Amino acid sequence: TELAHQLEGKEITLKAKTGAKDRLFGSITSADIASELQNTAGLVVDKKKIELAEPIKQLGSYEVAIKLAKDIATKIIVIVEKETG
């Protein structure tokens, strides 16, 4: 429950290389989101608990559900920005 409160409404930003029409060269997966949460917020979340219907392949802002236990779920905002340089 404590982890759910810390995650609630949290925003993380991931940078990705893009090609034509802002499509990502790769994709953002639940593993990427889990590692970014750990790096930026120090929150350890199992990638299997991050409910991503499919990998993110476009720039933009996404609401991602995290199901921590049977009756404990929360949502975070994942922002995908163009990597510069």
N, CA, C and O atoms as CSV, one atom per row, in Angstrom:
chain,resi,resn,atom,element,x,y,z
A,1,THR,N,N,0.836,-1.197,0.000
A,1,THR,CA,C,0.000,0.000,0.000
A,1,THR,C,C,0.877,1.256,0.000
A,1,THR,O,O,0.576,2.242,-0.674
A,2,GLU,N,N,1.959,1.198,0.764
A,2,GLU,CA,C,2.876,2.347,0.825
A,2,GLU,C,C,3.447,2.658,-0.561
A,2,GLU,O,O,3.521,3.817,-0.970
A,3,LEU,N,N,3.844,1.609,-1.269
A,3,LEU,CA,C,4.400,1.783,-2.610
A,3,LEU,C,C,3.349,2.382,-3.543
A,3,LEU,O,O,3.676,3.223,-4.380
A,4,ALA,N,N,2.108,1.965,-3.413
A,4,ALA,CA,C,1.024,2.500,-4.245
A,4,ALA,C,C,0.885,4.002,-4.018
A,4,ALA,O,O,0.691,4.758,-4.971
A,5,HIS,N,N,0.982,4.442,-2.757
A,5,HIS,CA,C,0.881,5.875,-2.457
A,5,HIS,C,C,2.046,6.651,-3.062
A,5,HIS,O,O,1.867,7.762,-3.561
A,6,GLN,N,N,3.235,6.064,-3.016
A,6,GLN,CA,C,4.405,6.739,-3.579
A,6,GLN,C,C,4.311,6.828,-5.102
A,6,GLN,O,O,4.788,7.790,-5.705
A,7,LEU,N,N,3.699,5.828,-5.711
A,7,LEU,CA,C,3.597,5.793,-7.169
A,7,LEU,C,C,2.449,6.639,-7.704
A,7,LEU,O,O,2.531,7.164,-8.815
A,8,GLU,N,N,1.395,6.773,-6.934
A,8,GLU,CA,C,0.168,7.443,-7.390
A,8,GLU,C,C,0.450,8.776,-8.070
A,8,GLU,O,O,1.014,9.685,-7.461
A,9,GLY,N,N,0.059,8.884,-9.318
A,9,GLY,CA,C,0.186,10.136,-10.049
A,9,GLY,C,C,1.614,10.523,-10.417
A,9,GLY,O,O,1.843,11.617,-10.933
A,10,LYS,N,N,2.569,9.645,-10.160
A,10,LYS,CA,C,3.972,9.949,-10.460
A,10,LYS,C,C,4.159,10.089,-11.966
A,10,LYS,O,O,3.534,9.378,-12.753
A,11,GLU,N,N,5.016,11.003,-12.344
A,11,GLU,CA,C,5.327,11.193,-13.759
A,11,GLU,C,C,6.778,10.845,-13.990
A,11,GLU,O,O,7.659,11.297,-13.259
A,12,ILE,N,N,7.028,10.034,-15.013
A,12,ILE,CA,C,8.411,9.776,-15.391
A,12,ILE,C,C,8.573,10.122,-16.864
A,12,ILE,O,O,7.638,9.991,-17.653
A,13,THR,N,N,9.760,10.559,-17.218
A,13,THR,CA,C,10.025,10.944,-18.597
A,13,THR,C,C,11.127,10.059,-19.145
A,13,THR,O,O,12.186,9.908,-18.535
A,14,LEU,N,N,10.863,9.479,-20.297
A,14,LEU,CA,C,11.853,8.648,-20.974
A,14,LEU,C,C,12.207,9.321,-22.290
A,14,LEU,O,O,11.339,9.854,-22.982
A,15,LYS,N,N,13.472,9.292,-22.623
A,15,LYS,CA,C,13.911,9.871,-23.898
A,15,LYS,C,C,14.173,8.726,-24.876
A,15,LYS,O,O,14.702,7.681,-24.498
A,16,ALA,N,N,13.798,8.939,-26.128
A,16,ALA,CA,C,13.966,7.885,-27.122
A,16,ALA,C,C,14.358,8.472,-28.460
A,16,ALA,O,O,13.990,9.600,-28.789
A,17,LYS,N,N,15.107,7.702,-29.228
A,17,LYS,CA,C,15.469,8.136,-30.574
A,17,LYS,C,C,14.267,7.931,-31.481
A,17,LYS,O,O,13.556,6.932,-31.376
A,18,THR,N,N,14.051,8.891,-32.372
A,18,THR,CA,C,12.880,8.812,-33.235
A,18,THR,C,C,13.270,8.893,-34.702
A,18,THR,O,O,14.340,9.382,-35.066
A,19,GLY,N,N,12.364,8.395,-35.524
A,19,GLY,CA,C,12.533,8.477,-36.965
A,19,GLY,C,C,11.429,9.348,-37.532
A,19,GLY,O,O,10.987,10.299,-36.887
A,20,ALA,N,N,10.992,9.031,-38.718
A,20,ALA,CA,C,9.944,9.806,-39.376
A,20,ALA,C,C,8.647,9.754,-38.580
A,20,ALA,O,O,8.326,8.746,-37.950
A,21,LYS,N,N,7.914,10.851,-38.619
A,21,LYS,CA,C,6.604,10.977,-37.952
A,21,LYS,C,C,6.654,10.667,-36.455
A,21,LYS,O,O,5.690,10.159,-35.883
A,22,ASP,N,N,7.791,10.980,-35.833
A,22,ASP,CA,C,7.964,10.789,-34.389
A,22,ASP,C,C,7.753,9.357,-33.917
A,22,ASP,O,O,7.416,9.130,-32.755
A,23,ARG,N,N,7.948,8.399,-34.799
A,23,ARG,CA,C,7.894,6.998,-34.354
A,23,ARG,C,C,9.241,6.654,-33.731
A,23,ARG,O,O,10.288,7.087,-34.211
A,24,LEU,N,N,9.201,5.881,-32.673
A,24,LEU,CA,C,10.434,5.516,-31.993
A,24,LEU,C,C,11.188,4.469,-32.794
A,24,LEU,O,O,10.584,3.627,-33.459
A,25,PHE,N,N,12.526,4.527,-32.727
A,25,PHE,CA,C,13.329,3.502,-33.390
A,25,PHE,C,C,13.110,2.164,-32.701
A,25,PHE,O,O,12.981,1.134,-33.362
A,26,GLY,N,N,13.069,2.179,-31.408
A,26,GLY,CA,C,12.790,0.958,-30.648
A,26,GLY,C,C,11.393,1.087,-30.080
A,26,GLY,O,O,10.481,1.564,-30.756
A,27,SER,N,N,11.225,0.665,-28.845
A,27,SER,CA,C,9.952,0.883,-28.167
A,27,SER,C,C,10.234,0.966,-26.676
A,27,SER,O,O,11.278,0.523,-26.197
A,28,ILE,N,N,9.293,1.537,-25.960
A,28,ILE,CA,C,9.396,1.646,-24.514
A,28,ILE,C,C,8.601,0.471,-23.941
A,28,ILE,O,O,7.413,0.317,-24.226
A,29,THR,N,N,9.265,-0.352,-23.136
A,29,THR,CA,C,8.607,-1.531,-22.578
A,29,THR,C,C,8.416,-1.359,-21.069
A,29,THR,O,O,8.894,-0.393,-20.475
A,30,SER,N,N,7.714,-2.309,-20.470
A,30,SER,CA,C,7.511,-2.256,-19.023
A,30,SER,C,C,8.853,-2.330,-18.289
A,30,SER,O,O,8.993,-1.762,-17.206
A,31,ALA,N,N,9.835,-3.021,-18.865
A,31,ALA,CA,C,11.166,-3.090,-18.236
A,31,ALA,C,C,11.815,-1.707,-18.208
A,31,ALA,O,O,12.450,-1.337,-17.220
A,32,ASP,N,N,11.656,-0.937,-19.299
A,32,ASP,CA,C,12.201,0.428,-19.338
A,32,ASP,C,C,11.551,1.289,-18.266
A,32,ASP,O,O,12.224,2.060,-17.581
A,33,ILE,N,N,10.241,1.152,-18.127
A,33,ILE,CA,C,9.496,1.948,-17.140
A,33,ILE,C,C,9.940,1.568,-15.730
A,33,ILE,O,O,10.152,2.445,-14.893
A,34,ALA,N,N,10.082,0.271,-15.459
A,34,ALA,CA,C,10.506,-0.193,-14.139
A,34,ALA,C,C,11.900,0.335,-13.801
A,34,ALA,O,O,12.150,0.764,-12.675
A,35,SER,N,N,12.804,0.301,-14.781
A,35,SER,CA,C,14.154,0.765,-14.480
A,35,SER,C,C,14.198,2.275,-14.287
A,35,SER,O,O,14.972,2.768,-13.467
A,36,GLU,N,N,13.384,3.012,-15.028
A,36,GLU,CA,C,13.335,4.465,-14.855
A,36,GLU,C,C,12.752,4.833,-13.488
A,36,GLU,O,O,13.224,5.772,-12.848
A,37,LEU,N,N,11.738,4.105,-13.040
A,37,LEU,CA,C,11.170,4.347,-11.705
A,37,LEU,C,C,12.235,4.126,-10.637
A,37,LEU,O,O,12.320,4.882,-9.669
A,38,GLN,N,N,13.034,3.101,-10.815
A,38,GLN,CA,C,14.080,2.818,-9.833
A,38,GLN,C,C,15.166,3.889,-9.882
A,38,GLN,O,O,15.642,4.335,-8.838
A,39,ASN,N,N,15.562,4.304,-11.086
A,39,ASN,CA,C,16.637,5.296,-11.217
A,39,ASN,C,C,16.231,6.671,-10.716
A,39,ASN,O,O,17.020,7.336,-10.044
A,40,THR,N,N,15.012,7.113,-11.030
A,40,THR,CA,C,14.632,8.479,-10.691
A,40,THR,C,C,13.984,8.606,-9.323
A,40,THR,O,O,14.177,9.607,-8.633
A,41,ALA,N,N,13.220,7.602,-8.929
A,41,ALA,CA,C,12.472,7.738,-7.674
A,41,ALA,C,C,12.922,6.747,-6.608
A,41,ALA,O,O,12.483,6.823,-5.461
A,42,GLY,N,N,13.792,5.823,-6.983
A,42,GLY,CA,C,14.230,4.826,-6.012
A,42,GLY,C,C,13.140,3.830,-5.661
A,42,GLY,O,O,13.210,3.164,-4.628
A,43,LEU,N,N,12.131,3.727,-6.521
A,43,LEU,CA,C,11.023,2.812,-6.263
A,43,LEU,C,C,11.219,1.537,-7.080
A,43,LEU,O,O,11.368,1.591,-8.301
A,44,VAL,N,N,11.218,0.403,-6.406
A,44,VAL,CA,C,11.425,-0.867,-7.089
A,44,VAL,C,C,10.068,-1.490,-7.408
A,44,VAL,O,O,9.295,-1.839,-6.516
A,45,VAL,N,N,9.805,-1.618,-8.704
A,45,VAL,CA,C,8.540,-2.200,-9.160
A,45,VAL,C,C,8.882,-3.320,-10.137
A,45,VAL,O,O,9.651,-3.122,-11.077
A,46,ASP,N,N,8.311,-4.482,-9.910
A,46,ASP,CA,C,8.520,-5.612,-10.814
A,46,ASP,C,C,7.894,-5.279,-12.160
A,46,ASP,O,O,6.742,-4.848,-12.218
A,47,LYS,N,N,8.642,-5.474,-13.245
A,47,LYS,CA,C,8.129,-5.120,-14.570
A,47,LYS,C,C,6.859,-5.893,-14.915
A,47,LYS,O,O,6.060,-5.437,-15.732
A,48,LYS,N,N,6.669,-7.059,-14.299
A,48,LYS,CA,C,5.460,-7.855,-14.574
A,48,LYS,C,C,4.206,-7.194,-14.002
A,48,LYS,O,O,3.090,-7.509,-14.415
A,49,LYS,N,N,4.392,-6.284,-13.059
A,49,LYS,CA,C,3.243,-5.614,-12.443
A,49,LYS,C,C,2.813,-4.378,-13.226
A,49,LYS,O,O,1.754,-3.809,-12.960
A,50,ILE,N,N,3.634,-3.963,-14.191
A,50,ILE,CA,C,3.309,-2.800,-15.006
A,50,ILE,C,C,2.448,-3.266,-16.168
A,50,ILE,O,O,2.886,-4.054,-17.006
A,51,GLU,N,N,1.231,-2.773,-16.206
A,51,GLU,CA,C,0.275,-3.243,-17.206
A,51,GLU,C,C,0.335,-2.380,-18.458
A,51,GLU,O,O,-0.329,-1.349,-18.563
A,52,LEU,N,N,1.141,-2.829,-19.389
A,52,LEU,CA,C,1.311,-2.139,-20.656
A,52,LEU,C,C,0.730,-3.057,-21.713
A,52,LEU,O,O,1.265,-4.138,-21.963
A,53,ALA,N,N,-0.365,-2.633,-22.336
A,53,ALA,CA,C,-1.029,-3.471,-23.328
A,53,ALA,C,C,-0.058,-3.875,-24.429
A,53,ALA,O,O,-0.020,-5.028,-24.859
A,54,GLU,N,N,0.725,-2.898,-24.874
A,54,GLU,CA,C,1.760,-3.167,-25.865
A,54,GLU,C,C,2.853,-2.133,-25.681
A,54,GLU,O,O,2.607,-1.076,-25.100
A,55,PRO,N,N,4.065,-2.417,-26.167
A,55,PRO,CA,C,5.149,-1.434,-26.010
A,55,PRO,C,C,4.785,-0.091,-26.646
A,55,PRO,O,O,4.079,-0.039,-27.654
A,56,ILE,N,N,5.274,0.985,-26.044
A,56,ILE,CA,C,4.997,2.338,-26.554
A,56,ILE,C,C,5.932,2.606,-27.733
A,56,ILE,O,O,7.145,2.428,-27.626
A,57,LYS,N,N,5.360,3.031,-28.849
A,57,LYS,CA,C,6.161,3.238,-30.058
A,57,LYS,C,C,6.073,4.646,-30.616
A,57,LYS,O,O,6.618,4.916,-31.687
A,58,GLN,N,N,5.390,5.561,-29.907
A,58,GLN,CA,C,5.255,6.950,-30.366
A,58,GLN,C,C,5.613,7.892,-29.232
A,58,GLN,O,O,5.538,7.525,-28.059
A,59,LEU,N,N,5.998,9.099,-29.587
A,59,LEU,CA,C,6.207,10.125,-28.566
A,59,LEU,C,C,4.857,10.471,-27.971
A,59,LEU,O,O,3.821,10.274,-28.607
A,60,GLY,N,N,4.866,10.984,-26.760
A,60,GLY,CA,C,3.611,11.421,-26.161
A,60,GLY,C,C,3.555,11.094,-24.684
A,60,GLY,O,O,4.552,10.719,-24.067
A,61,SER,N,N,2.373,11.245,-24.141
A,61,SER,CA,C,2.134,11.015,-22.721
A,61,SER,C,C,1.160,9.859,-22.579
A,61,SER,O,O,0.142,9.807,-23.269
A,62,TYR,N,N,1.471,8.942,-21.693
A,62,TYR,CA,C,0.651,7.743,-21.536
A,62,TYR,C,C,0.348,7.508,-20.067
A,62,TYR,O,O,1.203,7.710,-19.205
A,63,GLU,N,N,-0.879,7.080,-19.789
A,63,GLU,CA,C,-1.235,6.692,-18.430
A,63,GLU,C,C,-1.031,5.183,-18.354
A,63,GLU,O,O,-1.604,4.429,-19.141
A,64,VAL,N,N,-0.222,4.756,-17.411
A,64,VAL,CA,C,0.117,3.342,-17.311
A,64,VAL,C,C,-0.317,2.819,-15.945
A,64,VAL,O,O,-0.001,3.410,-14.911
A,65,ALA,N,N,-1.039,1.712,-15.956
A,65,ALA,CA,C,-1.511,1.112,-14.706
A,65,ALA,C,C,-0.444,0.185,-14.139
A,65,ALA,O,O,0.250,-0.514,-14.877
A,66,ILE,N,N,-0.330,0.191,-12.825
A,66,ILE,CA,C,0.575,-0.717,-12.134
A,66,ILE,C,C,-0.255,-1.481,-11.118
A,66,ILE,O,O,-0.834,-0.890,-10.207
A,67,LYS,N,N,-0.309,-2.783,-11.276
A,67,LYS,CA,C,-1.099,-3.616,-10.368
A,67,LYS,C,C,-0.136,-4.262,-9.382
A,67,LYS,O,O,0.579,-5.203,-9.727
A,68,LEU,N,N,-0.122,-3.753,-8.153
A,68,LEU,CA,C,0.838,-4.208,-7.154
A,68,LEU,C,C,0.381,-5.474,-6.440
A,68,LEU,O,O,1.198,-6.316,-6.068
A,69,ALA,N,N,-0.905,-5.601,-6.254
A,69,ALA,CA,C,-1.457,-6.787,-5.609
A,69,ALA,C,C,-2.869,-6.969,-6.161
A,69,ALA,O,O,-3.330,-6.182,-6.988
A,70,LYS,N,N,-3.546,-8.009,-5.696
A,70,LYS,CA,C,-4.861,-8.317,-6.241
A,70,LYS,C,C,-5.799,-7.119,-6.194
A,70,LYS,O,O,-6.527,-6.858,-7.152
A,71,ASP,N,N,-5.782,-6.391,-5.082
A,71,ASP,CA,C,-6.717,-5.271,-4.931
A,71,ASP,C,C,-6.018,-3.924,-4.804
A,71,ASP,O,O,-6.642,-2.933,-4.424
A,72,ILE,N,N,-4.727,-3.882,-5.118
A,72,ILE,CA,C,-3.992,-2.619,-5.038
A,72,ILE,C,C,-3.421,-2.278,-6.405
A,72,ILE,O,O,-2.532,-2.962,-6.911
A,73,ALA,N,N,-3.944,-1.210,-6.993
A,73,ALA,CA,C,-3.441,-0.761,-8.292
A,73,ALA,C,C,-3.312,0.752,-8.255
A,73,ALA,O,O,-3.999,1.427,-7.488
A,74,THR,N,N,-2.437,1.268,-9.079
A,74,THR,CA,C,-2.241,2.705,-9.159
A,74,THR,C,C,-1.891,3.050,-10.605
A,74,THR,O,O,-1.667,2.161,-11.427
A,75,LYS,N,N,-1.847,4.332,-10.904
A,75,LYS,CA,C,-1.503,4.753,-12.257
A,75,LYS,C,C,-0.385,5.779,-12.208
A,75,LYS,O,O,-0.320,6.620,-11.312
A,76,ILE,N,N,0.492,5.683,-13.197
A,76,ILE,CA,C,1.542,6.689,-13.339
A,76,ILE,C,C,1.447,7.267,-14.747
A,76,ILE,O,O,0.792,6.703,-15.623
A,77,ILE,N,N,2.101,8.381,-14.942
A,77,ILE,CA,C,2.151,9.013,-16.261
A,77,ILE,C,C,3.550,8.785,-16.822
A,77,ILE,O,O,4.546,9.097,-16.169
A,78,VAL,N,N,3.620,8.246,-18.021
A,78,VAL,CA,C,4.896,8.042,-18.697
A,78,VAL,C,C,4.934,8.995,-19.880
A,78,VAL,O,O,4.079,8.932,-20.764
A,79,ILE,N,N,5.929,9.878,-19.896
A,79,ILE,CA,C,6.079,10.842,-20.974
A,79,ILE,C,C,7.280,10.411,-21.823
A,79,ILE,O,O,8.384,10.233,-21.308
A,80,VAL,N,N,7.051,10.250,-23.113
A,80,VAL,CA,C,8.125,9.861,-24.014
A,80,VAL,C,C,8.496,11.073,-24.853
A,80,VAL,O,O,7.672,11.603,-25.598
A,81,GLU,N,N,9.750,11.509,-24.723
A,81,GLU,CA,C,10.236,12.690,-25.442
A,81,GLU,C,C,11.327,12.298,-26.415
A,81,GLU,O,O,11.963,11.253,-26.279
A,82,LYS,N,N,11.526,13.151,-27.391
A,82,LYS,CA,C,12.567,12.935,-28.390
A,82,LYS,C,C,13.935,13.146,-27.749
A,82,LYS,O,O,14.169,14.124,-27.039
A,83,GLU,N,N,14.826,12.205,-28.021
A,83,GLU,CA,C,16.193,12.333,-27.534
A,83,GLU,C,C,16.925,13.306,-28.441
A,83,GLU,O,O,16.893,13.163,-29.663
A,84,THR,N,N,17.579,14.286,-27.857
A,84,THR,CA,C,18.291,15.254,-28.684
A,84,THR,C,C,19.786,14.965,-28.641
A,84,THR,O,O,20.302,14.458,-27.645
A,85,GLY,N,N,20.459,15.285,-29.702
A,85,GLY,CA,C,21.895,15.110,-29.719
A,85,GLY,C,C,22.296,13.892,-30.394
A,85,GLY,O,O,23.489,13.604,-30.490
